[in-house]
Short mmCIF file of C-alpha atoms and ligand atoms in Angstrom, two decimals:
data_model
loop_
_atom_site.label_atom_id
_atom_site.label_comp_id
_atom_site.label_asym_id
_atom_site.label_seq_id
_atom_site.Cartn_x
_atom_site.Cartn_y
_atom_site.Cartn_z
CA UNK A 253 86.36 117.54 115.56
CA UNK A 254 84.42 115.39 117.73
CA UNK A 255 84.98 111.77 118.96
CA UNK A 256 82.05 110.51 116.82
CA UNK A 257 83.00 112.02 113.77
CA UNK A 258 86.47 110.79 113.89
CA UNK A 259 84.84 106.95 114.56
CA UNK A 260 82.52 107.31 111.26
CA UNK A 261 85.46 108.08 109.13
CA UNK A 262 87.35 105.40 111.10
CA UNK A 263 84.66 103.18 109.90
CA UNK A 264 84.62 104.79 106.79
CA UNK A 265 88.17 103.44 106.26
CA UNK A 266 87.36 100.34 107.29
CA UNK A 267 84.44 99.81 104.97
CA UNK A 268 86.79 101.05 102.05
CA UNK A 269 89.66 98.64 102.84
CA UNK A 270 87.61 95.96 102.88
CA UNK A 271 85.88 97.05 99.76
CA UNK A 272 88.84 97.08 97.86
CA UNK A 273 90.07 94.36 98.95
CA UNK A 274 92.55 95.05 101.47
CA UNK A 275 91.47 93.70 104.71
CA UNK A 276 89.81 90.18 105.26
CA UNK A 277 90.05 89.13 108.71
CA UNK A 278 87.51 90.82 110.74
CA UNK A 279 89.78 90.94 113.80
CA UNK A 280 92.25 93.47 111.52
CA UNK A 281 88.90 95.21 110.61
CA UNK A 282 88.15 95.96 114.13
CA UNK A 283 92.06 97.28 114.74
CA UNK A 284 91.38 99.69 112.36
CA UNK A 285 87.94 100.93 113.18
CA UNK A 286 89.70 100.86 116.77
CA UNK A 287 93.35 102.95 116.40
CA UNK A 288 92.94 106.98 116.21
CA UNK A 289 95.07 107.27 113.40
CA UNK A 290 95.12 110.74 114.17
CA UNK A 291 97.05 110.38 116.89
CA UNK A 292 100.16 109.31 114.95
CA UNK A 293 100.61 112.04 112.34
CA UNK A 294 102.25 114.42 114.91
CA UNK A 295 101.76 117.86 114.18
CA UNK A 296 102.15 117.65 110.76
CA UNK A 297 102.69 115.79 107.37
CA UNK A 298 104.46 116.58 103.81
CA UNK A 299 102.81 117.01 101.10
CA UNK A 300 104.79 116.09 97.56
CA UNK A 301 104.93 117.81 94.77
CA UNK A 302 106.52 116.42 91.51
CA UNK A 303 108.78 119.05 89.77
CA UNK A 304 111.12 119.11 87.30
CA UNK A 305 114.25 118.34 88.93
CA UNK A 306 112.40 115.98 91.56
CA UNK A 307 109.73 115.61 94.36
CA UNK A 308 109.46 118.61 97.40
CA UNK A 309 107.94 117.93 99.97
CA UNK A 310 105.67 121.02 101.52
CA UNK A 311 105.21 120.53 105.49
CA UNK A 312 101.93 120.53 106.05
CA UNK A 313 100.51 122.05 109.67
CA UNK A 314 97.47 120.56 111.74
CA UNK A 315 96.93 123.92 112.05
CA UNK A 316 97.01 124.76 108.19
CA UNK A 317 94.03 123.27 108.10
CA UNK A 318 90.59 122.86 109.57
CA UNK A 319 90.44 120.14 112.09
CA UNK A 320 87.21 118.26 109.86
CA UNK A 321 90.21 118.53 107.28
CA UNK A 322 92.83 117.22 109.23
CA UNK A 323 90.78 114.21 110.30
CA UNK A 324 89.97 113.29 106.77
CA UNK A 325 93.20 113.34 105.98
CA UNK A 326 94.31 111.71 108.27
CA UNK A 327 91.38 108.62 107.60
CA UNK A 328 92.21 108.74 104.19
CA UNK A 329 94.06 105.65 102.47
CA UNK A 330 97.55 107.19 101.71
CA UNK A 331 100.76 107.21 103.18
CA UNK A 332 101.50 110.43 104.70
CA UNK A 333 105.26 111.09 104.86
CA UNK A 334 106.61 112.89 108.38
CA UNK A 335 110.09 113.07 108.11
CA UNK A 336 112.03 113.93 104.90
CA UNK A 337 116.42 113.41 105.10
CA UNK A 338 116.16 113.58 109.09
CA UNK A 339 113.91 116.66 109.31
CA UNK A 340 110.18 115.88 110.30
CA UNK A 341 107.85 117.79 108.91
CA UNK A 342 106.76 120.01 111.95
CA UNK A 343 110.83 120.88 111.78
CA UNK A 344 110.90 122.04 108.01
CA UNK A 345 109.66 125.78 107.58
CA UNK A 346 109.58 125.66 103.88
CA UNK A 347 108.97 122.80 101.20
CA UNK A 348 112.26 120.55 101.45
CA UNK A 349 113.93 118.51 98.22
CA UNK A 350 115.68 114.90 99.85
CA UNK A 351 114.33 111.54 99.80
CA UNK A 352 111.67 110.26 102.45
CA UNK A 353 113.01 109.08 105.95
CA UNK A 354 109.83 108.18 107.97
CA UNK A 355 105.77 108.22 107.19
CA UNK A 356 102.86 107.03 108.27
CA UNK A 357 102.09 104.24 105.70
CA UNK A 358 99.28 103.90 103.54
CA UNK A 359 96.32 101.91 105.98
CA UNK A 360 95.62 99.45 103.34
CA UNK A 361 99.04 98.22 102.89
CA UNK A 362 99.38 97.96 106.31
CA UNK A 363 96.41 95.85 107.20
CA UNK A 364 97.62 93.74 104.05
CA UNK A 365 100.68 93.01 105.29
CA UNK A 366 99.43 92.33 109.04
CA UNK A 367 97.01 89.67 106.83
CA UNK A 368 100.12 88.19 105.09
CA UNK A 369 102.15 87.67 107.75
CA UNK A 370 99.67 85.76 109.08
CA UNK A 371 99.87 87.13 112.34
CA UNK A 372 97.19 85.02 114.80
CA UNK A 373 95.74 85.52 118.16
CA UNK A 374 98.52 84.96 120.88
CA UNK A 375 101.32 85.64 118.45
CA UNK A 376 104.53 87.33 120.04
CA UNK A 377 105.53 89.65 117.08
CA UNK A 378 108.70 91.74 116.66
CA UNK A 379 108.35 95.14 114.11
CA UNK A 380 111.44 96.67 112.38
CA UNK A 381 110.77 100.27 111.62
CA UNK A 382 107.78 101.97 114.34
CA UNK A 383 107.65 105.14 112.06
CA UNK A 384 104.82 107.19 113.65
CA UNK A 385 103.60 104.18 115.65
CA UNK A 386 100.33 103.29 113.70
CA UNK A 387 101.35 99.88 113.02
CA UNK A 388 102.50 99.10 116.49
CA UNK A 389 99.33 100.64 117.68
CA UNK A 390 97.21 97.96 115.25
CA UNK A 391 99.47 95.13 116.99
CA UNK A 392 98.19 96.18 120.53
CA UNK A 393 94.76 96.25 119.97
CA UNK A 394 94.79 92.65 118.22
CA UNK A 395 97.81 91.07 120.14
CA UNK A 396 97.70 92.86 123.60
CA UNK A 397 100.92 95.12 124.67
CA UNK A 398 102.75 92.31 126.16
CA UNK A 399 103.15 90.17 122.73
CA UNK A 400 104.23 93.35 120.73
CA UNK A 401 108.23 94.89 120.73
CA UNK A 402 108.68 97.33 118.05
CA UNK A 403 112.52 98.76 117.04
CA UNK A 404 112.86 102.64 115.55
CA UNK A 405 116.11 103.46 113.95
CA UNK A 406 115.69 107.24 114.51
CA UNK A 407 115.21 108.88 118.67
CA UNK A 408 113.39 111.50 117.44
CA UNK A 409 111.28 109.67 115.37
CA UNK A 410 110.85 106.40 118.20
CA UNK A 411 109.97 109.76 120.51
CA UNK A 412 107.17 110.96 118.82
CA UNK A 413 106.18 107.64 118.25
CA UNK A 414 106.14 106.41 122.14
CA UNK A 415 103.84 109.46 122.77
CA UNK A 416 101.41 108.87 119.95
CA UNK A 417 101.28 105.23 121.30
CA UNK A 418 100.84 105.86 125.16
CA UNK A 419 98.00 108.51 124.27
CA UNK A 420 96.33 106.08 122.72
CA UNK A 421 96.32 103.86 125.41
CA UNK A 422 99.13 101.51 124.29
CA UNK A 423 102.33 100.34 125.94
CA UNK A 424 104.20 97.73 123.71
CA UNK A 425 107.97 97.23 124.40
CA UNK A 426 109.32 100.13 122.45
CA UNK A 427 113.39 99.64 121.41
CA UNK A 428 115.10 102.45 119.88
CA UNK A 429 118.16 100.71 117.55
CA UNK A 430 119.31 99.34 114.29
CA UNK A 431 116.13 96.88 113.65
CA UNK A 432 118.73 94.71 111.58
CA UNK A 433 120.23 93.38 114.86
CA UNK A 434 116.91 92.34 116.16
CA UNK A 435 115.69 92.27 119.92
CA UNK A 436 116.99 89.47 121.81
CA UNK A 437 115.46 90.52 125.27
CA UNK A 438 111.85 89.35 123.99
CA UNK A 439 112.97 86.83 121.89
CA UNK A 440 112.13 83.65 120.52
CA UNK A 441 108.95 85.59 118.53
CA UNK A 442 106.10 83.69 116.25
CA UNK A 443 106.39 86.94 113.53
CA UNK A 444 108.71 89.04 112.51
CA UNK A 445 107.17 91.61 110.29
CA UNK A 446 109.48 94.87 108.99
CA UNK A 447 108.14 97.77 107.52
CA UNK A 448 111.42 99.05 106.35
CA UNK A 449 113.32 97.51 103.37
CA UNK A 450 116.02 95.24 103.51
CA UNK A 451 118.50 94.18 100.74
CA UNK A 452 119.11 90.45 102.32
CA UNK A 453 117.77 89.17 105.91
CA UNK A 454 120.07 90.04 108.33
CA UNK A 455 121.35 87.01 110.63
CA UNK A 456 119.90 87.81 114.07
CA UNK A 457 116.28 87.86 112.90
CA UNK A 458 116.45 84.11 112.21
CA UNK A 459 117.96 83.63 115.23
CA UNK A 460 115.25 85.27 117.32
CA UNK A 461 112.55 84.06 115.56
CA UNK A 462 111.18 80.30 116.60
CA UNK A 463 110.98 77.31 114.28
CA UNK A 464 108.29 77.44 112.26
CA UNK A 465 107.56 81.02 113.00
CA UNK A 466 108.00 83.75 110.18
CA UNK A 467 109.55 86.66 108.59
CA UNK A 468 107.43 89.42 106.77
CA UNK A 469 109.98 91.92 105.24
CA UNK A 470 109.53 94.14 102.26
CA UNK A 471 112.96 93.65 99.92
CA UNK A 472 114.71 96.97 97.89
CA UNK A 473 118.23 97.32 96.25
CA UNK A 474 120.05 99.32 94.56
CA UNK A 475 118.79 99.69 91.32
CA UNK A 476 115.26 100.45 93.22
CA UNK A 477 113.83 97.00 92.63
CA UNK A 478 111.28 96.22 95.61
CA UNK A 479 108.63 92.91 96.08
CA UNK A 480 107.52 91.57 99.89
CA UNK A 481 108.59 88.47 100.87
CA UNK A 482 107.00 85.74 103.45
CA UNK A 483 109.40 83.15 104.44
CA UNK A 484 108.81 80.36 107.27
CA UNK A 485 111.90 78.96 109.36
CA UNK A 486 112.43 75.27 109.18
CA UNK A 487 114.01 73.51 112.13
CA UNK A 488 117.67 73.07 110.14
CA UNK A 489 118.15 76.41 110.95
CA UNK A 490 116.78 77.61 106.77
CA UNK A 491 114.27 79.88 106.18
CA UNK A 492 112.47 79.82 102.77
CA UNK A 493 109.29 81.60 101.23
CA UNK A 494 107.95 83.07 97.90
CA UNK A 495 107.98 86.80 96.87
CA UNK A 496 104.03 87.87 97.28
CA UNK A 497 102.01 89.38 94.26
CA UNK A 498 100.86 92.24 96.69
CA UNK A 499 104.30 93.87 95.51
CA UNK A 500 105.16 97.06 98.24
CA UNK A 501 107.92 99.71 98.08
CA UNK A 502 108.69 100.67 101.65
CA UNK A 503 111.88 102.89 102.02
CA UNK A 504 115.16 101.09 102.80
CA UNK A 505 116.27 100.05 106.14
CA UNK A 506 119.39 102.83 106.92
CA UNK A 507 121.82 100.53 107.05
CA UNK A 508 121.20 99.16 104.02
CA UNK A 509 121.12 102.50 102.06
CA UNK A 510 123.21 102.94 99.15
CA UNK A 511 126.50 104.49 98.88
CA UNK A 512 126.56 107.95 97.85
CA UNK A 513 127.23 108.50 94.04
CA UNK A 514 130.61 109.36 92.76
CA UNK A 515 131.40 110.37 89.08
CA UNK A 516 131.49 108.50 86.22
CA UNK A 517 132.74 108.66 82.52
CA UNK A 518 130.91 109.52 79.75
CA UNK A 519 132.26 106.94 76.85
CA UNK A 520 134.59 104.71 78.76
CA UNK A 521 135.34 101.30 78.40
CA UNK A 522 134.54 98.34 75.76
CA UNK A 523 131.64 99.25 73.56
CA UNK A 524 129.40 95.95 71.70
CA UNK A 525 125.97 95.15 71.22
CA UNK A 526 123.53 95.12 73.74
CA UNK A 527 121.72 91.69 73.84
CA UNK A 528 118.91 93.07 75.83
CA UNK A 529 116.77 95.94 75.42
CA UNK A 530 117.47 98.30 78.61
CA UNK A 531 113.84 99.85 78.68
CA UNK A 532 113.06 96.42 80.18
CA UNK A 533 114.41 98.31 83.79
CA UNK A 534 111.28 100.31 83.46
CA UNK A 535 108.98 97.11 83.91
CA UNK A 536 108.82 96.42 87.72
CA UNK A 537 109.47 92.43 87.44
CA UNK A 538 112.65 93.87 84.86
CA UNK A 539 113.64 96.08 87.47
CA UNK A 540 113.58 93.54 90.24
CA UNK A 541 115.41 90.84 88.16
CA UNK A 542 118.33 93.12 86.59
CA UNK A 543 118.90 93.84 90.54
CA UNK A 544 119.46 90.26 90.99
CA UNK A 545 121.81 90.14 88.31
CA UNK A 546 123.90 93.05 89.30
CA UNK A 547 123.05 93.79 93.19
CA UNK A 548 126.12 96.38 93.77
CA UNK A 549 124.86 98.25 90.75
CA UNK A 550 123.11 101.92 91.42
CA UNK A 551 121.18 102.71 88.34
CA UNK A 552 120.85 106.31 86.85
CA UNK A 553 119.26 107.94 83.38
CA UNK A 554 116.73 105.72 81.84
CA UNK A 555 116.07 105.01 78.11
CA UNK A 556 118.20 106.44 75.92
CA UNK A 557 121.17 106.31 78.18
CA UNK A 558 120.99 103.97 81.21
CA UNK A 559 123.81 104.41 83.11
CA UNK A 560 124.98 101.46 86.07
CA UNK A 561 127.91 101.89 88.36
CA UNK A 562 129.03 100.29 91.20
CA UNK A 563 130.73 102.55 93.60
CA UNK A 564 132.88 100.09 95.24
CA UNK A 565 135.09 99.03 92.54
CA UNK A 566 134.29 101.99 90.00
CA UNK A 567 132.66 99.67 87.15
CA UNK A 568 130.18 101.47 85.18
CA UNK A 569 128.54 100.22 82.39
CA UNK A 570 126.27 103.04 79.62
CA UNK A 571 123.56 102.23 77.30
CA UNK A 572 122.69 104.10 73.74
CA UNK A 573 120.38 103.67 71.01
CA UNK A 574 122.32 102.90 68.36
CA UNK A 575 120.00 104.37 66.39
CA UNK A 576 119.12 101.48 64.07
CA UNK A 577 116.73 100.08 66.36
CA UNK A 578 119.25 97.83 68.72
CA UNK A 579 121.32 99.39 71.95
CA UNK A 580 124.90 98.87 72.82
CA UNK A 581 126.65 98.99 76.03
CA UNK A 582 129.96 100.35 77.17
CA UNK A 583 131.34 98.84 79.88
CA UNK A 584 134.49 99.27 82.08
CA UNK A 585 136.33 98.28 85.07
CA UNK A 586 136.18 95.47 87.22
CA UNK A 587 132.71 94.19 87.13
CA UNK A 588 130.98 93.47 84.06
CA UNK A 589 127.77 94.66 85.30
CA UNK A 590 125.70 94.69 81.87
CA UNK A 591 126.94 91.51 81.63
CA UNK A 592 125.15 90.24 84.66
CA UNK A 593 122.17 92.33 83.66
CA UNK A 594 121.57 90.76 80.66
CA UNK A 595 122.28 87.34 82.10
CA UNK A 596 119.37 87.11 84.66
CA UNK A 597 117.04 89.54 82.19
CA UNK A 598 117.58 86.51 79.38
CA UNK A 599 117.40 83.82 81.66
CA UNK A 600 113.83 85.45 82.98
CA UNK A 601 113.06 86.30 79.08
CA UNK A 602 113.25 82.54 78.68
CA UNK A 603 111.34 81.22 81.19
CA UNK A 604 108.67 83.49 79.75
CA UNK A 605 108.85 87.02 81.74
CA UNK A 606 106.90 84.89 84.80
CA UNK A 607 105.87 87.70 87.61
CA UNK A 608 107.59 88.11 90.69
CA UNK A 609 105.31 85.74 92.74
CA UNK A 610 107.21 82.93 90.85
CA UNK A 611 110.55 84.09 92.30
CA UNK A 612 111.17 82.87 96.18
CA UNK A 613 113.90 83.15 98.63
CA UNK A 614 115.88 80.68 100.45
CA UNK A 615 118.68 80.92 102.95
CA UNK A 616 121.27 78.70 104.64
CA UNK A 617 123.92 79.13 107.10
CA UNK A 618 126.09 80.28 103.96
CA UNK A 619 124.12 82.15 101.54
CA UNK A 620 120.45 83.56 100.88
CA UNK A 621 119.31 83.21 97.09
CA UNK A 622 116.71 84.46 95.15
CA UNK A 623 115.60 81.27 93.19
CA UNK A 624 112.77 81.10 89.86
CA UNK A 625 109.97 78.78 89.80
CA UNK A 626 111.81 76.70 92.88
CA UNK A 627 114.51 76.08 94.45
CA UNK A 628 116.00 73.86 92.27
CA UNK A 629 115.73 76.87 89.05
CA UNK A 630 118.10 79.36 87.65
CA UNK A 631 118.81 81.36 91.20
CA UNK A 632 121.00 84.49 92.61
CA UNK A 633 122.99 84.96 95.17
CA UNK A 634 121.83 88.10 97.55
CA UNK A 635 124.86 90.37 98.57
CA UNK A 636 124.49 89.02 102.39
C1 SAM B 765 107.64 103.39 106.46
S1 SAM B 765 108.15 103.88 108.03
C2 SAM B 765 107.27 102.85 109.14
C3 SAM B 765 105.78 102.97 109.08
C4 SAM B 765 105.13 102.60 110.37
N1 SAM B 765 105.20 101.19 110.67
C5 SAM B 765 103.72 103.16 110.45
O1 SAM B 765 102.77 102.42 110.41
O2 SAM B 765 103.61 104.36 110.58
C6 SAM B 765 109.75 103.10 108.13
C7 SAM B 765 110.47 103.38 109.43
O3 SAM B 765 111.56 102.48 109.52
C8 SAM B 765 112.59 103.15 110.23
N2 SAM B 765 113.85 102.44 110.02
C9 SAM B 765 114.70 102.54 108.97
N3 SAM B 765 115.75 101.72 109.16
C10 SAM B 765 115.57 101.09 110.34
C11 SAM B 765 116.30 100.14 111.10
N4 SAM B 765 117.45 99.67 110.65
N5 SAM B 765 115.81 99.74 112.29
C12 SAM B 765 114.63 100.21 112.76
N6 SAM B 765 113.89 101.13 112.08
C13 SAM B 765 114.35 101.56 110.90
C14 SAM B 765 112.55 104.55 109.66
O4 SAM B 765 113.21 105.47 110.51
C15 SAM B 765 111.05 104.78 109.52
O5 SAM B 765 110.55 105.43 110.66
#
């Protein structure tokens, strides 16, 4: 694979994202015509494969390939996962079942997100979650190394990562560390963008970012609802900002990963009528609002029996056709989590199923809450 080649499908990509839509600043543009992507898949990717009882994820060897194959891969717009449950994919000798741990994300959404943070010429930007580097590596070629610290949860992951960046000619301030806390060495920053999901925004970012400066952070929980949202800090110390329409599904930040499953009880507790109908969890803007309602909820099943439970306290709560049309609910123990379900689903149904760029986010020194329309609407507290 030559130099040259690799540039026309670099420009390729470039051409494409803009195309469709999404890249806009030429500056971005030039980042990606610019950054080897190459460079940052390691030695190999996964490659999924739906199956019956779930995605597996086949490594995938540079070698497997040709290199003119690798290289279009590797220019192509798709997220290419690395590392699946803690094993990377140049670790795994055989396809692997387990839920995605690090990737190299899709270019498009990563430009995007660059474009709505607003990042600008002589920003100082902190990243949560470096993954295989790529996006760190965009930073530097806009921002210069100096304005750029990026924080990697996993070593072996930040390793890889450090290498990929210094052979392309990059040396940001690389932090290996829980992202949540922040990096206070390099602090007060203009952006804060995170390319991991968090469930509320955890304290130290708003301390270490300056006022008026912003926070970029794709949102998840535990039901699997997921939107992106912008917020600015105001000098009082609050931070506030709308949900965006480009909606994103990045996986969750570790600490903020669910509790493991335990078992629950087919046919226990109080049985009525359900006042909602629970296919409504399939629509994404459902999804993201029955989360509000019940945030310590996992969900599981999906139709004809949607199960909720919350692991802490043991409440479940099970949905069934009743077979005449309407669905009832059984719920027991502590929490009456249909209850809040249906609570925030009606509320939502009300105001006329709006999309999730009507919903914002607004915190204060003692509580962050998802809010409809504005600040002033029907809102929900975030488990922070
Ligand atoms: C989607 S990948 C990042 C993609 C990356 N920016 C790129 O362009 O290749 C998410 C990364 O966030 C990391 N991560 C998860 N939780 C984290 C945390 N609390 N702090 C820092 N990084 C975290 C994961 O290990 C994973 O590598």
């Amino acid at each position: 694979m030559t130099a040259l080649r690799s540039a026309r499908l670099r420009q390729a990509l470039v051409t494409r994202l803009m195309t469709e839509g999404y890249v806009h600043d030429r500056r971005w543009a030039e980042a990606v015509g610019t950054v080897p992507r190459e460079a940052f898949l390691g030695g190999a990717v996964f490659r999924a494969t739906n199956t019956e009882s779930g995605t597996l994820w086949t490594p995938l060897r540079r070698g497997d390939v040709s290199a003119e194959e690798w290289a279009e891969l590797a220019y192509a717009n798709q997220t290419w996962v690395t590392q699946v449950g803690g094993i990377t994919a140049i670790e795994a000798l055989q396809p692997i079942a387990g839920a995605p741990t690090s990737s190299s994300t899709l270019p498009g959404i990563v430009v995007r997100m660059l474009e709505i943070a607003q990042i600008a010429d002589g920003d100082s930007v902190l990243e949560i979650g470096t993954g295989t580097g790529y996006s760190t590596a965009l930073l530097c070629r806009r921002l210069g190394d100096r304005a750029v610290t990026s924080i990697e949860y996993d070593p072996s992951v930040a390793r890889q990562a450090e290498e990929a960046i210094s052979s392309a000619g990059y040396a940001p301030t690389l932090v290996v560390g829980d992202g949540l806390a922040g990096y206070d060495e390099n602090a007060e920053y203009d952006r804060l963008i995170a390319t991991c999901s968090v469930r509320y925004v955890p304290a130290a970012w708003l301390w270490q970012v300056r006022d008026g400066g912003t926070i970029t952070t794709p949102f998840w929980g535990w039901m699997n609802g997921s939107g992106l949202v912008h917020l600015t800090l105001a000098d009082d110390g609050t931070a506030s900002g709308r949900f965006d329409p480009f909606g994103v599904a990045f996986m969750p930040a570790r600490p903020h990963v669910a509790p493991p499953l335990s078992h629950y009880l087919i046919g226990r507790g109080e049985q009525r009528e359900s006042r909602i109908d629970p296919n409504i969890l399939d629509d994404t803007t459902g999804l993201f609002v029955a989360q509000l309602g019940a945030p310590s909820a996992q969900r599981m099943g999906t139709g004809d029996e949607t199960v909720l439970l919350d692991v802490a306290t043991g409440s479940q709560a099970t949905t069934r056709s009743d077979g005449a049309g309407g669905w009832t609910v059984r719920q027991h123990g502590p929490l009456r989590l249909w209850d809040q379900v249906e609570q925030a689903v009606l509320t939502w149904q009300e105001a006329g199923r709006p999309p999730q760029s009507s919903f914002g986010l607004t915190i204060t020194s003692d509580r962050q809450y998802v809010w409809l329309d504005d600040d002033g609407g029907p809102n929900w507290n975030l488990p922070a």
